[in-house]
CSV table of C-alpha atoms in Angstrom, one decimal:
chain,number,residue,atom,x,y,z
A,1,MET,CA,-8.6,-16.8,-0.5
A,2,THR,CA,-12.2,-15.7,-0.7
A,3,LEU,CA,-13.1,-12.1,-1.6
A,4,ILE,CA,-16.5,-11.1,-0.4
A,5,THR,CA,-18.3,-7.9,-1.2
A,6,ASP,CA,-21.5,-6.6,0.3
A,7,ARG,CA,-23.1,-3.2,0.8
A,8,ARG,CA,-20.9,-2.5,3.9
A,9,ALA,CA,-17.5,-4.1,3.3
A,10,LEU,CA,-14.9,-5.6,1.1
A,11,THR,CA,-13.8,-8.7,3.0
A,12,PHE,CA,-10.6,-10.8,2.4
A,13,ALA,CA,-11.0,-14.3,3.9
A,14,PHE,CA,-8.3,-16.9,4.0
A,15,PRO,CA,-10.1,-20.2,5.0
A,16,ASP,CA,-6.9,-22.2,4.6
A,17,LEU,CA,-5.5,-20.3,7.6
A,18,GLY,CA,-8.7,-20.7,9.7
A,19,SER,CA,-11.6,-18.5,10.6
A,20,ASP,CA,-9.3,-16.0,12.3
A,21,ALA,CA,-7.8,-14.9,9.0
A,22,ARG,CA,-10.3,-12.3,7.9
A,23,LEU,CA,-9.9,-8.7,7.0
A,24,HIS,CA,-12.8,-6.2,6.6
A,25,VAL,CA,-12.2,-3.0,4.5
A,26,THR,CA,-14.9,-0.3,4.9
A,27,PHE,CA,-15.1,3.3,3.7
A,28,ARG,CA,-16.1,5.9,6.3
A,29,ARG,CA,-17.6,9.2,5.2
A,30,THR,CA,-16.1,12.5,6.5
A,31,PRO,CA,-16.1,16.1,5.4
A,32,ARG,CA,-13.6,17.5,3.0
A,33,THR,CA,-10.9,19.9,4.2
A,34,ALA,CA,-8.0,21.7,2.6
A,35,ASP,CA,-6.1,21.8,5.9
A,36,LEU,CA,-5.0,18.3,6.8
A,37,ASP,CA,-4.4,19.5,10.4
A,38,ASP,CA,-8.2,19.3,10.7
A,39,LEU,CA,-8.3,15.5,10.1
A,40,PRO,CA,-7.8,14.3,13.7
A,41,ARG,CA,-10.9,16.1,14.8
A,42,LEU,CA,-13.2,15.0,12.0
A,43,THR,CA,-15.8,12.4,12.6
A,44,SER,CA,-17.7,9.9,10.4
A,45,ASP,CA,-21.5,9.6,10.4
A,46,THR,CA,-21.9,6.6,8.1
A,47,THR,CA,-20.2,3.8,6.2
A,48,LEU,CA,-20.5,4.4,2.5
A,49,PRO,CA,-22.3,1.6,0.7
A,50,LEU,CA,-20.7,-0.5,-2.0
A,51,ALA,CA,-22.2,-2.0,-5.2
A,52,GLN,CA,-20.8,-5.3,-6.4
A,53,GLY,CA,-19.0,-5.5,-9.7
A,54,SER,CA,-17.9,-2.6,-11.9
A,55,PRO,CA,-18.6,-1.6,-15.5
A,56,THR,CA,-15.0,-1.5,-16.4
A,57,GLY,CA,-14.3,-5.1,-15.2
A,58,ASP,CA,-11.2,-4.0,-13.3
A,59,ALA,CA,-12.8,-3.7,-9.9
A,60,ASP,CA,-14.7,-5.9,-7.5
A,61,ALA,CA,-17.1,-3.1,-6.3
A,62,VAL,CA,-18.2,0.4,-7.1
A,63,LEU,CA,-18.3,3.2,-4.4
A,64,PRO,CA,-20.5,6.2,-5.4
A,65,MET,CA,-19.7,9.5,-3.6
A,66,TRP,CA,-21.1,13.0,-3.5
A,67,GLN,CA,-18.8,16.0,-4.2
A,68,SER,CA,-19.3,17.2,-0.6
A,69,GLU,CA,-17.8,14.2,1.0
A,70,ALA,CA,-14.4,12.6,1.6
A,71,MET,CA,-13.7,9.3,3.2
A,72,TRP,CA,-11.1,7.4,5.2
A,73,ILE,CA,-10.5,3.6,4.7
A,74,ASP,CA,-11.1,1.6,7.8
A,75,PHE,CA,-9.4,-1.8,8.3
A,76,SER,CA,-10.7,-4.3,10.8
A,77,SER,CA,-9.3,-7.7,11.8
A,78,PRO,CA,-12.0,-9.1,14.1
A,79,HIS,CA,-9.8,-11.8,15.7
A,80,LEU,CA,-6.7,-9.6,15.6
A,81,HIS,CA,-5.1,-11.8,12.9
A,82,PRO,CA,-2.3,-9.5,11.5
A,83,PHE,CA,-2.2,-8.6,7.8
A,84,LEU,CA,0.2,-6.6,5.6
A,85,VAL,CA,-1.9,-4.3,3.4
A,86,MET,CA,-0.7,-2.4,0.3
A,87,ILE,CA,-3.0,0.4,-1.1
A,88,GLY,CA,-2.9,1.9,-4.5
A,89,VAL,CA,-4.8,4.9,-5.9
A,90,ASP,CA,-4.9,4.9,-9.7
A,91,GLY,CA,-1.6,3.0,-9.9
A,92,VAL,CA,0.2,5.0,-7.3
A,93,ASN,CA,1.2,3.7,-3.9
A,94,ALA,CA,-0.9,5.5,-1.3
A,95,ILE,CA,1.9,5.5,1.3
A,96,THR,CA,5.0,6.6,-0.8
A,97,GLY,CA,3.6,8.2,-4.0
A,98,THR,CA,5.7,5.7,-6.1
A,99,PRO,CA,4.2,3.4,-8.7
A,100,PHE,CA,2.0,0.7,-7.1
A,101,THR,CA,3.4,-2.8,-7.7
A,102,GLY,CA,1.4,-4.9,-5.2
A,103,GLU,CA,4.7,-6.2,-3.8
A,104,PRO,CA,6.0,-4.7,-0.6
A,105,ASP,CA,9.3,-2.9,-0.4
A,106,PHE,CA,10.4,-3.5,3.1
A,107,ASP,CA,13.1,-0.9,2.9
A,108,ALA,CA,10.7,1.8,1.7
A,109,ASP,CA,8.1,0.7,4.3
A,110,ASP,CA,5.3,1.2,1.6
A,111,TYR,CA,2.5,-0.7,3.3
A,112,ILE,CA,0.5,-0.8,6.6
A,113,GLU,CA,0.1,-3.5,9.2
A,114,VAL,CA,-3.4,-4.4,10.4
A,115,PRO,CA,-4.6,-4.2,13.2
A,116,THR,CA,-1.7,-2.0,14.3
A,117,GLN,CA,-2.9,0.7,11.9
A,118,GLN,CA,-6.6,0.7,11.6
A,119,ALA,CA,-7.4,3.6,9.3
A,120,LEU,CA,-6.0,5.5,6.4
A,121,ALA,CA,-7.3,9.1,5.9
A,122,THR,CA,-5.0,10.4,3.2
A,123,HIS,CA,-3.0,9.1,0.2
A,124,ARG,CA,0.1,10.5,-1.4
A,125,ARG,CA,0.0,11.7,-5.0
A,126,PRO,CA,2.8,10.8,-7.4
A,127,TYR,CA,6.0,11.7,-5.6
A,128,GLY,CA,4.0,14.6,-4.0
A,129,ASP,CA,1.7,15.9,-1.4
A,130,LEU,CA,-1.0,14.2,0.7
A,131,ARG,CA,-4.7,14.3,-0.2
A,132,GLN,CA,-7.9,13.1,1.2
A,133,PHE,CA,-9.8,10.3,-0.6
A,134,VAL,CA,-12.4,12.2,-2.6
A,135,PRO,CA,-14.5,11.4,-5.7
A,136,PRO,CA,-13.6,12.6,-9.2
A,137,SER,CA,-14.9,16.1,-9.9
A,138,VAL,CA,-18.3,16.6,-11.6
A,139,HIS,CA,-17.2,20.0,-12.7
A,140,VAL,CA,-14.8,18.9,-15.5
A,141,GLY,CA,-15.4,17.4,-18.9
A,142,PRO,CA,-15.5,13.6,-19.4
A,143,ASP,CA,-12.0,12.0,-19.4
A,144,ALA,CA,-10.4,8.9,-18.0
A,145,ALA,CA,-10.0,10.5,-14.5
A,146,SER,CA,-13.6,11.6,-14.3
A,147,GLN,CA,-14.9,8.1,-14.8
A,148,GLY,CA,-13.5,7.0,-11.4
A,149,HIS,CA,-10.6,6.5,-9.1
A,150,LEU,CA,-9.4,2.9,-8.8
A,151,LEU,CA,-8.4,1.8,-5.2
A,152,GLN,CA,-6.3,-1.3,-5.2
A,153,PHE,CA,-5.6,-3.5,-2.3
A,154,THR,CA,-3.1,-6.3,-1.9
A,155,VAL,CA,-3.5,-8.3,1.3
A,156,THR,CA,-0.8,-10.6,2.8
A,157,PRO,CA,-1.6,-12.7,5.9
A,158,MET,CA,0.7,-13.6,8.7
A,159,ARG,CA,2.3,-17.1,8.4
A,160,ALA,CA,0.2,-19.7,10.1
A,161,GLU,CA,3.0,-20.8,12.5
A,162,ALA,CA,3.7,-17.2,13.5
A,163,TRP,CA,0.0,-16.6,14.2
A,164,ALA,CA,-0.2,-19.9,16.2
A,165,ARG,CA,2.5,-18.6,18.5
A,166,ARG,CA,1.2,-15.1,18.7
A,167,ARG,CA,-2.5,-15.8,19.4
A,168,HIS,CA,-1.6,-17.5,22.7
A,169,HIS,CA,-0.2,-14.3,24.2
A,170,ALA,CA,0.0,-13.8,27.9
A,171,ALA,CA,-2.2,-10.9,28.9
A,172,ASP,CA,-0.1,-10.1,32.0
A,173,ARG,CA,3.1,-9.5,30.1
A,174,PRO,CA,4.1,-5.8,30.0
A,175,ASP,CA,5.6,-6.3,26.4
A,176,CYS,CA,2.5,-8.0,25.0
A,177,VAL,CA,2.0,-6.3,21.6
A,178,LEU,CA,-1.3,-8.1,20.9
A,179,CYS,CA,-2.7,-6.7,24.2
A,180,ASP,CA,-1.9,-3.2,23.0
A,181,ILE,CA,-3.4,-3.9,19.6
A,182,SER,CA,-6.5,-5.3,21.2
A,183,ARG,CA,-7.0,-2.2,23.3
A,184,ALA,CA,-6.5,0.0,20.3
A,185,GLU,CA,-8.9,-2.1,18.3
A,186,ARG,CA,-11.6,-1.6,21.0
A,187,MET,CA,-11.0,2.2,21.1
A,188,ARG,CA,-11.1,2.5,17.3
A,189,ALA,CA,-8.5,5.2,17.0
A,190,VAL,CA,-9.2,8.2,14.8
A,191,PRO,CA,-7.7,8.1,11.3
A,192,ARG,CA,-4.2,9.4,11.1
A,193,ALA,CA,-3.5,12.6,9.1
A,194,THR,CA,-0.5,11.0,7.4
A,195,PRO,CA,-0.5,7.5,5.9
A,196,SER,CA,2.9,6.4,7.1
A,197,ARG,CA,3.0,4.4,10.3
A,198,VAL,CA,3.8,6.2,13.5
A,199,LEU,CA,5.4,3.2,15.3
A,200,GLY,CA,7.2,1.8,12.2
A,201,PRO,CA,7.0,-1.8,11.2
A,202,LEU,CA,6.5,-4.2,14.1
A,203,GLU,CA,6.9,-7.4,12.0
A,204,SER,CA,10.0,-8.7,10.2
A,205,PRO,CA,9.6,-9.5,6.5
A,206,ASP,CA,9.7,-13.3,7.1
A,207,THR,CA,6.6,-13.0,9.3
A,208,TRP,CA,4.3,-12.7,6.2
A,209,GLN,CA,3.3,-15.3,3.7
A,210,PRO,CA,3.4,-13.7,0.2
A,211,SER,CA,2.4,-17.0,-1.5
A,212,LEU,CA,-1.1,-16.3,-0.1
A,213,SER,CA,-1.3,-12.7,-1.1
A,214,ARG,CA,-4.5,-11.7,-2.8
A,215,SER,CA,-5.8,-8.5,-4.4
A,216,GLY,CA,-9.1,-6.6,-4.7
A,217,ALA,CA,-10.2,-3.3,-6.1
A,218,VAL,CA,-12.9,-0.7,-5.6
A,219,LEU,CA,-13.9,2.0,-8.2
A,220,VAL,CA,-14.8,5.3,-6.7
A,221,VAL,CA,-17.2,7.3,-8.9
A,222,ASN,CA,-19.0,10.6,-8.6
A,223,SER,CA,-22.7,11.1,-8.7
A,224,ALA,CA,-22.8,11.9,-12.4
A,225,THR,CA,-21.0,8.7,-13.4
A,226,TRP,CA,-23.2,6.7,-10.9
A,227,ARG,CA,-26.3,8.2,-12.6
A,228,GLU,CA,-25.0,7.1,-16.0
A,229,LEU,CA,-24.4,3.6,-14.7
A,230,THR,CA,-27.6,3.1,-12.7
A,231,GLY,CA,-30.1,5.9,-13.8
A,232,GLY,CA,-30.3,7.1,-10.1
A,233,SER,CA,-28.5,9.0,-7.4
A,234,PRO,CA,-26.3,7.5,-4.6
A,235,ARG,CA,-28.7,6.2,-1.9
A,236,HIS,CA,-27.2,8.1,0.9
A,237,HIS,CA,-27.7,11.9,1.4
A,238,PRO,CA,-24.9,14.3,0.6
A,239,LEU,CA,-23.3,16.5,3.2
A,240,THR,CA,-24.5,20.1,3.2
A,241,SER,CA,-23.1,23.5,4.1
A,242,THR,CA,-24.9,23.1,7.5
A,243,ASP,CA,-22.9,20.0,8.1
A,244,TYR,CA,-19.7,21.9,7.4
A,245,ASP,CA,-20.7,24.7,9.7
A,246,ALA,CA,-21.2,22.2,12.4
A,247,HIS,CA,-17.6,21.0,11.9
A,248,ARG,CA,-16.4,24.6,11.7
A,249,LEU,CA,-15.1,24.0,8.2
A,250,ARG,CA,-15.4,26.1,5.1
A,251,TRP,CA,-17.9,25.2,2.5
A,252,HIS,CA,-16.6,25.5,-1.0
A,253,PRO,CA,-18.8,26.0,-4.1
A,254,THR,CA,-17.1,23.0,-5.8
A,255,TYR,CA,-18.7,20.8,-3.2
A,256,SER,CA,-22.0,21.3,-4.9
A,257,GLU,CA,-23.4,18.9,-7.4
A,258,THR,CA,-24.5,21.7,-9.7
A,259,PRO,CA,-22.2,22.1,-12.7
A,260,MET,CA,-20.1,25.3,-12.5
A,261,LEU,CA,-19.9,27.6,-15.4
A,262,SER,CA,-16.7,29.2,-16.5
A,263,SER,CA,-18.4,32.4,-17.4
A,264,PRO,CA,-21.8,34.1,-16.7
A,265,ILE,CA,-24.7,33.3,-19.1
């Protein structure tokens, strides 16, 4: 497996399975919202840039974010090669809220299948509610959490023999799953408000090849931590109250980069 990072994507490539076996992971910016019912109508105006490596050594890339922005994670398999993808946020499985192990629990359905599911807009907190992917707050004192959120990915490709059969699908068959996936891929469906699959698992456990599973990680930091690391600000511009007005969303004071005081001076 080859893990490639550039300014736009984290790419998992499996050359032993051929050039088809390639998964791109990108991070699309969107406004923050306290009401997850708003998610389906939110749009993205840019792909957030990545920086290779991390100061902690436990990530393959760093993703700087402003307080005013959230993001969804976009998964793309250009040749429709299927992958099983597990996502962790600070050691918590993003789908179930249970501890992240990197090994799929097929009974708990704690993973997503790409390209069937193309985006993840929320993650589940430990055994709790759903939250958008947002940066650590700049309005709290320094602690472990403020230094960054660690996003973990474990990617398992489809077995070579299964993909060899699947790729030669008949486009005129009414039950052609890959045709439906291809159409969805072209349409680039909006991110779902909940991280669990709507259709349920399409593939049986023996479809996947766990011996080829590989992992990668991205450290999400806020602008203050990024400034400590690089001496500068994130290269992209933050969202403003005007942008929130355009989306008919409430602007909250905590979305500002200005430190908030607990009492007046």
